[in-house]
XYZ file of N, CA, C and O in Angstrom:
852
model
N 0.848 -1.188 -0.002
C -0.004 0.009 0.000
C 0.876 1.232 0.009
O 1.801 1.353 0.805
N 0.620 2.162 -0.912
C 1.414 3.385 -1.010
C 0.952 4.408 -0.010
O -0.196 4.420 0.427
N 1.879 5.315 0.366
C 1.570 6.348 1.353
C 0.387 7.196 0.900
O -0.453 7.588 1.711
N 0.302 7.481 -0.401
C -0.789 8.306 -0.912
C -2.161 7.672 -0.667
O -3.153 8.361 -0.438
N -2.194 6.317 -0.693
C -3.455 5.629 -0.450
C -3.875 5.777 1.011
O -5.059 5.865 1.319
N -2.871 5.769 1.916
C -3.206 5.962 3.332
C -3.705 7.378 3.575
O -4.585 7.587 4.400
N -3.137 8.358 2.873
C -3.608 9.739 3.020
C -5.076 9.842 2.618
O -5.900 10.449 3.312
N -5.414 9.189 1.519
C -6.800 9.199 1.042
C -7.730 8.467 1.981
O -8.882 8.869 2.174
N -7.224 7.377 2.579
C -8.074 6.535 3.427
C -8.235 7.080 4.843
O -9.192 6.725 5.542
N -7.338 7.960 5.258
C -7.335 8.360 6.675
C -8.657 8.939 7.169
O -9.147 8.536 8.227
N -9.294 9.880 6.460
C -10.572 10.387 6.965
C -11.651 9.303 7.048
O -12.483 9.335 7.954
N -11.642 8.364 6.119
C -12.598 7.266 6.170
C -12.345 6.369 7.365
O -13.274 5.920 8.047
N -11.065 6.108 7.619
C -10.718 5.284 8.788
C -11.116 5.983 10.083
O -11.635 5.353 11.012
N -10.911 7.311 10.139
C -11.266 8.070 11.342
C -12.769 7.981 11.582
O -13.216 7.777 12.727
N -13.563 8.147 10.539
C -15.017 8.044 10.691
C -15.428 6.651 11.127
O -16.309 6.490 11.971
N -14.772 5.638 10.575
C -15.085 4.275 10.966
C -14.800 4.016 12.426
O -15.596 3.393 13.143
N -13.678 4.530 12.911
C -13.348 4.375 14.335
C -14.397 5.063 15.212
O -14.860 4.501 16.208
N -14.798 6.263 14.822
C -15.799 7.004 15.594
C -17.132 6.245 15.628
O -17.770 6.144 16.696
N -17.554 5.739 14.489
C -18.816 4.973 14.430
C -18.742 3.729 15.343
O -19.670 3.434 16.080
N -17.633 3.003 15.247
C -17.473 1.787 16.045
C -17.494 2.071 17.522
O -18.050 1.284 18.304
N -16.889 3.181 17.918
C -16.919 3.544 19.347
C -18.346 3.791 19.810
O -18.755 3.326 20.895
N -19.101 4.540 19.001
C -20.497 4.829 19.373
C -21.333 3.547 19.402
O -22.267 3.454 20.209
N -21.015 2.614 18.549
C -21.758 1.356 18.474
C -21.240 0.320 19.485
O -21.645 -0.844 19.444
N -20.348 0.738 20.363
C -19.767 -0.147 21.393
C -19.090 -1.373 20.770
O -19.239 -2.496 21.251
N -18.352 -1.125 19.701
C -17.598 -2.203 19.032
C -16.095 -2.135 19.313
O -15.291 -2.733 18.611
N -15.748 -1.395 20.362
C -14.341 -1.108 20.603
C -13.554 -2.275 21.188
O -12.344 -2.123 21.443
N -14.182 -3.394 21.386
C -13.472 -4.577 21.843
C -13.650 -5.738 20.875
O -13.674 -6.892 21.250
N -13.734 -5.394 19.601
C -13.904 -6.407 18.543
C -12.664 -6.474 17.663
O -11.869 -5.542 17.587
N -12.542 -7.604 16.983
C -11.403 -7.793 16.055
C -11.464 -6.738 14.952
O -10.428 -6.204 14.551
N -12.690 -6.442 14.466
C -12.824 -5.479 13.382
C -12.338 -4.116 13.811
O -11.677 -3.394 13.034
N -12.671 -3.724 15.043
C -12.238 -2.415 15.561
C -10.726 -2.354 15.649
O -10.115 -1.354 15.220
N -10.102 -3.402 16.190
C -8.629 -3.389 16.317
C -7.962 -3.289 14.970
O -6.935 -2.625 14.835
N -8.580 -3.887 13.949
C -7.991 -3.836 12.608
C -8.090 -2.433 12.022
O -7.123 -1.916 11.442
N -9.241 -1.781 12.204
C -9.426 -0.414 11.680
C -8.481 0.550 12.410
O -7.845 1.418 11.773
N -8.366 0.407 13.730
C -7.453 1.268 14.487
C -6.017 1.049 14.054
O -5.226 1.981 13.932
N -5.660 -0.216 13.778
C -4.314 -0.520 13.309
C -4.039 0.195 11.975
O -2.962 0.801 11.808
N -4.994 0.122 11.036
C -4.782 0.803 9.761
C -4.740 2.316 9.938
O -4.024 3.027 9.215
N -5.513 2.816 10.911
C -5.454 4.258 11.208
C -4.051 4.639 11.674
O -3.475 5.656 11.238
N -3.489 3.809 12.561
C -2.103 4.052 13.025
C -1.133 3.976 11.868
O -0.224 4.808 11.751
N -1.319 2.985 11.006
C -0.441 2.854 9.823
C -0.503 4.095 8.946
O 0.521 4.544 8.415
N -1.687 4.659 8.823
C -1.833 5.849 7.972
C -1.030 7.009 8.553
O -0.435 7.797 7.796
N -0.974 7.115 9.883
C -0.174 8.164 10.500
C 1.306 7.879 10.295
O 2.104 8.808 10.008
N 1.717 6.632 10.477
C 3.128 6.268 10.317
C 3.603 6.567 8.901
O 4.692 7.112 8.685
N 2.800 6.190 7.908
C 3.178 6.421 6.510
C 3.349 7.910 6.192
O 4.096 8.261 5.295
N 2.648 8.731 6.957
C 2.775 10.190 6.777
C 3.752 10.815 7.769
O 3.812 12.027 7.899
N 4.495 9.937 8.478
C 5.494 10.358 9.472
C 4.869 11.135 10.614
O 5.523 11.975 11.247
N 3.621 10.842 10.904
C 2.928 11.430 12.061
C 3.030 10.453 13.240
O 2.049 9.871 13.675
N 4.258 10.307 13.725
C 4.540 9.221 14.652
C 3.853 9.412 16.016
O 3.371 8.478 16.624
N 3.825 10.662 16.489
C 3.201 10.910 17.799
C 1.721 10.545 17.786
O 1.166 10.053 18.770
N 1.076 10.817 16.652
C -0.370 10.486 16.541
C -0.576 8.977 16.477
O -1.635 8.478 16.889
N 0.404 8.253 15.976
C 0.250 6.803 15.836
C 0.362 6.076 17.157
O -0.257 4.999 17.341
N 1.152 6.589 18.093
C 1.449 5.841 19.313
C 0.204 5.462 20.126
O 0.016 4.291 20.464
N -0.682 6.419 20.469
C -1.868 6.025 21.267
C -2.765 5.015 20.548
O -3.389 4.173 21.188
N -2.805 5.089 19.235
C -3.604 4.125 18.479
C -3.001 2.731 18.554
O -3.717 1.751 18.736
N -1.680 2.649 18.423
C -1.018 1.342 18.513
C -1.167 0.744 19.908
O -1.327 -0.470 20.064
N -1.103 1.594 20.928
C -1.311 1.108 22.295
C -2.739 0.599 22.489
O -2.972 -0.407 23.174
N -3.688 1.251 21.836
C -5.060 0.795 21.916
C -5.226 -0.550 21.208
O -5.926 -1.429 21.690
N -4.563 -0.718 20.079
C -4.595 -2.002 19.359
C -4.089 -3.111 20.275
O -4.672 -4.206 20.356
N -2.984 -2.858 20.972
C -2.408 -3.873 21.866
C -3.416 -4.228 22.957
O -3.629 -5.415 23.274
N -4.060 -3.198 23.554
C -5.005 -3.423 24.631
C -6.191 -4.286 24.164
O -6.626 -5.215 24.870
N -6.712 -4.002 22.972
C -7.840 -4.753 22.447
C -7.407 -6.203 22.153
O -8.133 -7.165 22.468
N -6.245 -6.364 21.572
C -5.774 -7.719 21.257
C -5.575 -8.530 22.538
O -5.841 -9.739 22.551
N -5.110 -7.897 23.621
C -4.955 -8.636 24.871
C -6.301 -9.165 25.354
O -6.402 -10.303 25.825
N -7.318 -8.342 25.232
C -8.654 -8.769 25.688
C -9.206 -9.895 24.812
O -9.872 -10.801 25.305
N -8.916 -9.813 23.520
C -9.474 -10.799 22.588
C -8.678 -12.095 22.543
O -9.254 -13.180 22.366
N -7.353 -12.013 22.720
C -6.488 -13.141 22.394
C -5.802 -13.762 23.586
O -5.128 -14.786 23.444
N -5.937 -13.153 24.783
C -5.285 -13.723 25.958
C -3.889 -13.177 26.150
O -3.459 -12.230 25.469
N -3.131 -13.747 27.081
C -1.837 -13.158 27.466
C -0.732 -13.263 26.395
O 0.061 -12.344 26.264
N -0.676 -14.378 25.682
C 0.384 -14.579 24.682
C -0.188 -14.867 23.331
O -1.001 -15.783 23.177
N 0.237 -14.088 22.319
C -0.222 -14.313 20.946
C 0.714 -13.597 20.000
O 1.252 -12.512 20.344
N 0.885 -14.147 18.820
C 1.755 -13.521 17.817
C 1.341 -12.074 17.535
O 2.214 -11.195 17.368
N 0.043 -11.822 17.447
C -0.434 -10.473 17.108
C -0.142 -9.495 18.226
O 0.077 -8.304 17.956
N -0.137 -9.951 19.485
C 0.191 -9.057 20.594
C 1.686 -8.740 20.538
O 2.093 -7.569 20.683
N 2.506 -9.777 20.331
C 3.965 -9.539 20.220
C 4.265 -8.606 19.050
O 5.122 -7.706 19.149
N 3.563 -8.785 17.943
C 3.728 -7.914 16.774
C 3.349 -6.479 17.102
O 4.047 -5.526 16.712
N 2.245 -6.327 17.818
C 1.789 -4.963 18.201
C 2.770 -4.280 19.129
O 3.035 -3.089 18.977
N 3.318 -5.033 20.093
C 4.317 -4.472 20.996
C 5.532 -3.981 20.219
O 6.062 -2.890 20.470
N 5.970 -4.789 19.274
C 7.142 -4.437 18.458
C 6.862 -3.236 17.572
O 7.686 -2.320 17.453
N 5.684 -3.200 16.941
C 5.314 -2.058 16.097
C 5.302 -0.758 16.891
O 5.824 0.261 16.438
N 4.701 -0.806 18.068
C 4.597 0.407 18.880
C 5.980 0.856 19.346
O 6.289 2.047 19.340
N 6.827 -0.104 19.763
C 8.175 0.232 20.188
C 8.967 0.902 19.064
O 9.722 1.843 19.289
N 8.759 0.401 17.844
C 9.487 0.957 16.689
C 9.125 2.428 16.492
O 9.983 3.272 16.245
N 7.834 2.745 16.617
C 7.389 4.117 16.443
C 7.912 4.983 17.580
O 8.350 6.136 17.370
N 7.889 4.458 18.805
C 8.402 5.210 19.946
C 9.882 5.532 19.760
O 10.353 6.625 20.088
N 10.623 4.590 19.207
C 12.038 4.833 18.945
C 12.214 5.943 17.914
O 13.160 6.736 18.009
N 11.321 5.999 16.939
C 11.427 7.019 15.885
C 11.303 8.422 16.448
O 11.836 9.373 15.865
N 10.561 8.554 17.566
C 10.391 9.895 18.157
C 11.261 10.065 19.415
O 11.047 10.984 20.200
N 12.220 9.171 19.595
C 13.176 9.313 20.687
C 12.669 8.932 22.069
O 13.311 9.254 23.067
N 11.541 8.246 22.121
C 10.978 7.848 23.421
C 11.449 6.428 23.786
O 10.692 5.495 23.932
N 12.781 6.328 23.958
C 13.399 5.015 24.154
C 12.990 4.356 25.468
O 12.879 3.151 25.549
N 12.814 5.186 26.495
C 12.456 4.614 27.798
C 11.078 3.957 27.756
O 10.808 3.031 28.528
N 10.199 4.408 26.877
C 8.886 3.774 26.722
C 8.958 2.572 25.762
O 8.191 1.625 25.911
N 9.868 2.633 24.817
C 10.028 1.517 23.885
C 10.635 0.293 24.546
O 10.275 -0.865 24.210
N 11.549 0.492 25.494
C 12.293 -0.628 26.095
C 11.397 -1.696 26.735
O 11.558 -2.876 26.418
N 10.442 -1.343 27.600
C 9.613 -2.414 28.198
C 8.737 -3.123 27.177
O 8.453 -4.311 27.357
N 8.334 -2.435 26.133
C 7.518 -3.086 25.122
C 8.348 -4.123 24.362
O 7.887 -5.257 24.106
N 9.577 -3.775 23.994
C 10.457 -4.723 23.313
C 10.818 -5.897 24.217
O 10.875 -7.053 23.764
N 11.104 -5.596 25.489
C 11.443 -6.665 26.424
C 10.283 -7.631 26.587
O 10.482 -8.868 26.613
N 9.059 -7.102 26.671
C 7.889 -7.977 26.792
C 7.693 -8.791 25.513
O 7.372 -9.984 25.554
N 7.883 -8.141 24.368
C 7.745 -8.865 23.090
C 8.735 -10.006 22.984
O 8.421 -11.100 22.527
N 9.983 -9.756 23.434
C 11.015 -10.794 23.371
C 10.649 -11.989 24.224
O 10.769 -13.160 23.799
N 10.184 -11.727 25.460
C 9.820 -12.831 26.338
C 8.567 -13.555 25.849
O 8.451 -14.788 25.975
N 7.638 -12.808 25.271
C 6.450 -13.435 24.723
C 6.798 -14.347 23.538
O 6.317 -15.474 23.431
N 7.671 -13.831 22.656
C 8.116 -14.654 21.519
C 8.845 -15.893 22.013
O 8.724 -16.975 21.434
N 9.626 -15.753 23.085
C 10.343 -16.887 23.623
C 9.359 -17.978 24.086
O 9.570 -19.164 23.830
N 8.276 -17.549 24.772
C 7.285 -18.516 25.224
C 6.526 -19.117 24.031
O 6.271 -20.335 24.001
N 6.158 -18.290 23.069
C 5.395 -18.769 21.927
C 6.197 -19.749 21.075
O 5.620 -20.686 20.500
N 7.506 -19.522 20.981
C 8.358 -20.375 20.155
C 9.009 -21.510 20.939
O 9.795 -22.274 20.374
N 8.689 -21.598 22.212
C 9.219 -22.694 23.007
C 10.722 -22.601 23.268
O 11.385 -23.618 23.466
N 11.258 -21.385 23.275
C 12.674 -21.220 23.569
C 13.397 -20.474 22.478
O 12.976 -19.406 22.024
N 14.503 -21.059 22.005
C 15.375 -20.370 21.048
C 14.720 -20.215 19.686
O 14.093 -21.156 19.170
N 14.889 -19.024 19.098
C 14.364 -18.748 17.769
C 15.048 -17.478 17.263
O 15.322 -16.565 18.046
N 15.354 -17.406 15.971
C 15.983 -16.200 15.438
C 15.230 -14.907 15.735
O 15.849 -13.872 15.986
N 13.897 -14.961 15.722
C 13.105 -13.749 15.999
C 13.296 -13.321 17.451
O 13.294 -12.105 17.755
N 13.399 -14.267 18.350
C 13.631 -13.933 19.755
C 14.986 -13.291 19.933
O 15.114 -12.255 20.601
N 16.009 -13.874 19.304
C 17.343 -13.317 19.383
C 17.385 -11.898 18.804
O 18.070 -11.009 19.366
N 16.685 -11.681 17.711
C 16.647 -10.348 17.092
C 16.005 -9.332 18.024
O 16.457 -8.174 18.138
N 14.945 -9.740 18.728
C 14.301 -8.824 19.683
C 15.217 -8.557 20.873
O 15.274 -7.425 21.362
N 15.897 -9.582 21.367
C 16.864 -9.360 22.463
C 17.945 -8.381 22.023
O 18.371 -7.527 22.822
N 18.354 -8.486 20.794
C 19.347 -7.559 20.260
C 18.812 -6.127 20.269
O 19.522 -5.180 20.626
N 17.553 -5.948 19.885
C 16.944 -4.633 19.885
C 16.793 -4.082 21.296
O 16.964 -2.887 21.534
N 16.463 -4.957 22.235
C 16.360 -4.522 23.639
C 17.717 -3.964 24.092
O 17.797 -2.915 24.724
N 18.802 -4.688 23.722
C 20.124 -4.211 24.076
C 20.427 -2.858 23.483
O 21.004 -1.965 24.149
N 20.034 -2.657 22.241
C 20.289 -1.380 21.565
C 19.557 -0.230 22.215
O 20.100 0.878 22.404
N 18.320 -0.474 22.626
C 17.538 0.587 23.285
C 18.143 0.897 24.661
O 18.276 2.069 25.043
N 18.532 -0.153 25.364
C 19.149 0.069 26.694
C 20.459 0.835 26.542
O 20.773 1.710 27.373
N 21.215 0.543 25.495
C 22.448 1.278 25.248
C 22.159 2.766 25.022
O 22.858 3.635 25.542
N 21.103 3.057 24.255
C 20.746 4.445 23.997
C 20.326 5.194 25.251
O 20.435 6.419 25.328
N 19.869 4.434 26.261
C 19.479 5.012 27.550
C 20.646 5.112 28.511
O 20.485 5.583 29.649
N 21.818 4.637 28.090
C 22.990 4.631 28.959
C 23.012 3.488 29.931
O 23.859 3.484 30.850
N 22.129 2.530 29.761
C 22.084 1.344 30.664
C 22.953 0.252 30.064
O 22.469 -0.717 29.477
N 24.261 0.390 30.229
C 25.182 -0.550 29.608
C 25.135 -1.938 30.255
O 25.248 -2.941 29.569
N 24.981 -2.051 31.592
C 24.804 -3.391 32.173
C 23.569 -4.094 31.648
O 23.603 -5.298 31.350
N 22.476 -3.356 31.510
C 21.260 -3.944 30.952
C 21.414 -4.325 29.506
O 20.954 -5.391 29.060
N 22.118 -3.475 28.730
C 22.378 -3.803 27.320
C 23.231 -5.041 27.218
O 22.968 -5.927 26.408
N 24.282 -5.115 28.049
C 25.171 -6.281 28.010
C 24.422 -7.571 28.342
O 24.654 -8.618 27.718
N 23.523 -7.506 29.330
C 22.745 -8.706 29.693
C 21.892 -9.173 28.522
O 21.806 -10.375 28.252
N 21.257 -8.235 27.835
C 20.403 -8.611 26.711
C 21.222 -9.139 25.559
O 20.868 -10.147 24.931
N 22.346 -8.471 25.269
C 23.204 -8.926 24.158
C 23.847 -10.273 24.476
O 24.063 -11.089 23.578
N 24.164 -10.509 25.733
C 24.742 -11.800 26.125
C 23.719 -12.930 25.944
O 24.039 -14.018 25.471
N 22.457 -12.618 26.281
C 21.376 -13.582 26.079
C 21.219 -13.888 24.598
O 21.082 -15.037 24.182
N 21.271 -12.824 23.769
C 21.131 -12.998 22.322
C 22.303 -13.806 21.772
O 22.123 -14.686 20.913
N 23.525 -13.536 22.252
C 24.697 -14.252 21.772
C 24.599 -15.750 22.111
O 24.848 -16.607 21.239
N 24.224 -16.064 23.330
C 24.102 -17.462 23.732
C 23.065 -18.186 22.873
O 23.275 -19.328 22.435
N 21.935 -17.498 22.645
C 20.882 -18.107 21.834
C 21.353 -18.325 20.396
O 21.113 -19.364 19.796
N 22.031 -17.330 19.849
C 22.493 -17.463 18.453
C 23.535 -18.556 18.303
O 23.566 -19.264 17.292
N 24.360 -18.741 19.321
C 25.343 -19.837 19.256
C 24.636 -21.185 19.307
O 25.070 -22.138 18.669
N 23.576 -21.257 20.122
C 22.802 -22.518 20.150
C 22.093 -22.750 18.824
O 21.969 -23.891 18.368
N 21.629 -21.674 18.198
C 20.893 -21.804 16.920
C 21.816 -22.139 15.774
O 21.477 -22.940 14.906
N 22.979 -21.492 15.722
C 23.852 -21.575 14.542
C 25.105 -22.394 14.745
O 25.895 -22.586 13.800
N 25.309 -22.919 15.949
C 26.467 -23.773 16.169
C 27.752 -22.979 16.360
O 27.722 -21.762 16.609
N 28.888 -23.663 16.197
C 30.183 -23.042 16.451
C 30.757 -22.306 15.238
O 31.814 -21.683 15.352
N 30.094 -22.393 14.105
C 30.623 -21.759 12.899
C 30.351 -20.246 12.888
O 29.756 -19.694 13.788
N 30.850 -19.631 11.834
C 30.694 -18.184 11.672
C 29.270 -17.856 11.213
O 28.687 -18.576 10.374
N 28.748 -16.779 11.751
C 27.435 -16.286 11.330
C 27.372 -14.785 11.571
O 27.846 -14.296 12.605
N 26.792 -14.038 10.640
C 26.728 -12.573 10.792
C 26.085 -12.116 12.084
O 26.518 -11.142 12.709
N 25.012 -12.821 12.514
C 24.307 -12.411 13.729
C 25.168 -12.667 14.976
O 25.124 -11.897 15.950
N 25.931 -13.752 14.978
C 26.830 -14.028 16.087
C 27.907 -12.936 16.169
O 28.222 -12.432 17.242
N 28.471 -12.587 15.014
C 29.461 -11.526 14.976
C 28.898 -10.201 15.478
O 29.563 -9.445 16.197
N 27.644 -9.914 15.130
C 27.001 -8.677 15.573
C 26.851 -8.676 17.088
O 27.119 -7.643 17.738
N 26.463 -9.791 17.659
C 26.311 -9.870 19.121
C 27.675 -9.721 19.816
O 27.786 -9.032 20.844
N 28.706 -10.329 19.248
C 30.036 -10.191 19.824
C 30.508 -8.727 19.804
O 31.036 -8.218 20.799
N 30.265 -8.070 18.684
C 30.646 -6.655 18.564
C 29.882 -5.793 19.566
O 30.462 -4.929 20.217
N 28.570 -6.021 19.672
C 27.781 -5.233 20.597
C 28.235 -5.437 22.031
O 28.349 -4.461 22.823
N 28.528 -6.669 22.404
C 29.009 -6.939 23.745
C 30.346 -6.257 24.003
O 30.605 -5.730 25.096
N 31.217 -6.260 23.000
C 32.485 -5.596 23.133
C 32.326 -4.124 23.399
O 33.031 -3.547 24.255
N 31.394 -3.487 22.720
C 31.127 -2.065 22.926
C 30.588 -1.810 24.320
O 31.013 -0.874 25.025
N 29.634 -2.650 24.756
C 29.064 -2.487 26.103
C 30.129 -2.634 27.174
O 30.191 -1.838 28.126
N 31.004 -3.630 27.022
C 32.071 -3.842 28.018
C 33.017 -2.652 28.043
O 33.520 -2.260 29.097
N 33.265 -2.061 26.900
C 34.137 -0.871 26.835
C 33.563 0.258 27.672
O 34.299 0.863 28.485
N 32.280 0.537 27.516
C 31.684 1.636 28.251
C 31.501 1.324 29.738
O 31.351 2.242 30.561
N 31.576 0.030 30.084
C 31.524 -0.353 31.490
C 32.899 -0.410 32.112
O 33.047 -0.722 33.295
N 33.929 -0.130 31.318
C 35.277 -0.154 31.841
C 35.888 -1.532 31.983
O 36.946 -1.708 32.587
N 35.241 -2.532 31.381
C 35.737 -3.908 31.461
C 36.519 -4.176 30.165
O 36.095 -4.881 29.274
N 37.722 -3.610 30.128
C 38.461 -3.522 28.862
C 38.996 -4.860 28.373
O 39.063 -5.096 27.172
N 39.407 -5.739 29.279
C 39.900 -7.061 28.861
C 38.791 -7.859 28.163
O 39.021 -8.467 27.119
N 37.609 -7.830 28.748
C 36.475 -8.524 28.140
C 36.087 -7.876 26.830
O 35.758 -8.543 25.853
N 36.108 -6.545 26.813
C 35.788 -5.823 25.582
C 36.726 -6.226 24.458
O 36.283 -6.503 23.333
N 38.021 -6.271 24.753
C 38.982 -6.634 23.701
C 38.747 -8.049 23.191
O 38.823 -8.281 21.986
N 38.423 -8.966 24.065
C 38.173 -10.340 23.623
C 36.970 -10.421 22.686
O 37.043 -11.038 21.619
N 35.888 -9.761 23.064
C 34.698 -9.788 22.205
C 34.935 -9.098 20.862
O 34.537 -9.593 19.807
N 35.614 -7.947 20.921
C 35.844 -7.195 19.689
C 36.789 -7.940 18.747
O 36.592 -7.918 17.529
N 37.809 -8.580 19.296
C 38.723 -9.362 18.444
C 37.998 -10.570 17.838
O 38.208 -10.897 16.655
N 37.144 -11.215 18.627
C 36.378 -12.357 18.087
C 35.444 -11.894 16.971
O 35.289 -12.564 15.932
N 34.787 -10.747 17.166
C 33.878 -10.230 16.133
C 34.641 -9.881 14.880
O 34.193 -10.189 13.757
N 35.779 -9.223 15.031
C 36.605 -8.844 13.870
C 37.067 -10.083 13.105
O 36.956 -10.138 11.871
N 37.582 -11.052 13.843
C 38.094 -12.263 13.171
C 36.989 -12.980 12.412
O 37.191 -13.448 11.273
N 35.801 -13.046 13.012
C 34.682 -13.746 12.355
C 34.261 -12.978 11.109
O 34.022 -13.580 10.042
N 34.176 -11.683 11.203
C 33.785 -10.896 10.031
C 34.818 -10.952 8.922
O 34.459 -10.981 7.748
N 36.075 -10.980 9.276
C 37.105 -11.109 8.259
C 37.046 -12.449 7.557
O 37.333 -12.550 6.348
N 36.674 -13.477 8.293
C 36.518 -14.800 7.652
C 35.308 -14.837 6.721
O 35.319 -15.510 5.679
N 34.251 -14.128 7.084
C 33.016 -14.207 6.317
C 33.008 -13.299 5.089
O 32.387 -13.612 4.078
N 33.698 -12.147 5.181
C 33.601 -11.132 4.142
C 34.957 -10.900 3.502
O 35.935 -10.593 4.169
N 35.007 -11.012 2.192
C 36.218 -10.769 1.450
C 36.266 -9.313 0.975
O 35.242 -8.714 0.644
N 37.452 -8.762 0.933
C 37.601 -7.397 0.420
C 37.036 -6.368 1.372
O 36.887 -6.607 2.569
N 36.738 -5.200 0.833
C 36.225 -4.087 1.652
C 34.808 -4.391 2.125
O 33.959 -4.815 1.350
N 34.582 -4.155 3.402
C 33.253 -4.421 3.980
C 33.009 -3.463 5.137
O 33.892 -3.264 5.980
N 31.813 -2.896 5.201
C 31.511 -1.930 6.241
C 31.536 -2.543 7.630
O 31.987 -1.860 8.592
N 31.085 -3.773 7.767
C 31.087 -4.398 9.094
C 32.509 -4.672 9.585
O 32.805 -4.495 10.777
N 33.377 -5.077 8.672
C 34.781 -5.249 9.046
C 35.377 -3.925 9.456
O 36.113 -3.829 10.454
N 35.077 -2.883 8.705
C 35.567 -1.528 9.037
C 35.087 -1.098 10.416
O 35.846 -0.509 11.201
N 33.827 -1.391 10.739
C 33.284 -1.035 12.049
C 34.026 -1.775 13.139
O 34.382 -1.192 14.173
N 34.290 -3.073 12.934
C 35.021 -3.850 13.942
C 36.443 -3.323 14.123
O 36.921 -3.235 15.261
N 37.103 -2.968 13.034
C 38.443 -2.412 13.135
C 38.420 -1.115 13.927
O 39.294 -0.867 14.773
N 37.444 -0.262 13.647
C 37.333 1.020 14.326
C 37.081 0.836 15.814
O 37.700 1.522 16.664
N 36.158 -0.073 16.157
C 35.862 -0.309 17.575
C 37.080 -0.840 18.325
O 37.366 -0.407 19.452
N 37.808 -1.779 17.716
C 38.981 -2.320 18.369
C 40.070 -1.255 18.527
O 40.711 -1.157 19.577
N 40.236 -0.459 17.492
C 41.255 0.618 17.566
C 40.914 1.627 18.662
O 41.804 2.057 19.412
N 39.635 1.965 18.788
C 39.216 2.898 19.830
C 39.524 2.343 21.219
O 39.996 3.083 22.109
N 39.302 1.057 21.384
C 39.639 0.432 22.663
C 41.144 0.485 22.950
O 41.583 0.836 24.037
N 41.959 0.158 21.930
C 43.376 0.031 22.157
C 44.070 1.362 22.418
O 45.123 1.419 23.065
N 43.491 2.470 21.894
C 44.128 3.786 22.080
C 43.472 4.590 23.195
O 43.734 5.777 23.333
N 42.639 3.965 23.987
C 41.895 4.688 25.033
C 42.847 5.424 26.005
O 43.989 5.031 26.214
């Protein structure tokens, strides 16, 4: 769906939401879908602040309809966190992402690439808040999961987790651990990527920053 189509649809969606509220349909699947599209219309027009309360309402309705754990609830939590991040409201995004990660973990019965990706995002948000111990804990969880998923071989996501942990350890003043993680990330990326590569360059820069501190 193109952004222009959302612009055209927005007044119709707004009227539909108003009608449904008057008709006491605000706890129905149809209502949650219309409100979701209303939020999407705001996001497509970069009206992020207007989208947030609508996305929170979608989550609330889905909880009532679907119970404590469901893919659509986890999806809604992630969508809302993404928009909150776009407007710099990281402290509000963090608990939504953390809940989504744990919900996905329960729904998938443990290890899963989507769970690891969400744990990685939780770490990134915590880093932006200056919570480096919290970021390190989340990235360590993601690294352990990715190693269980992908084995002992090289994998881009494993290298990413190693690099992130190295950065977190650096800001926590744990320089020996930081160097070990950063060297492991660099070595893995050099094995995976031939020639010039942005990720290899990032690893080189991070390690150099540590060594000249």
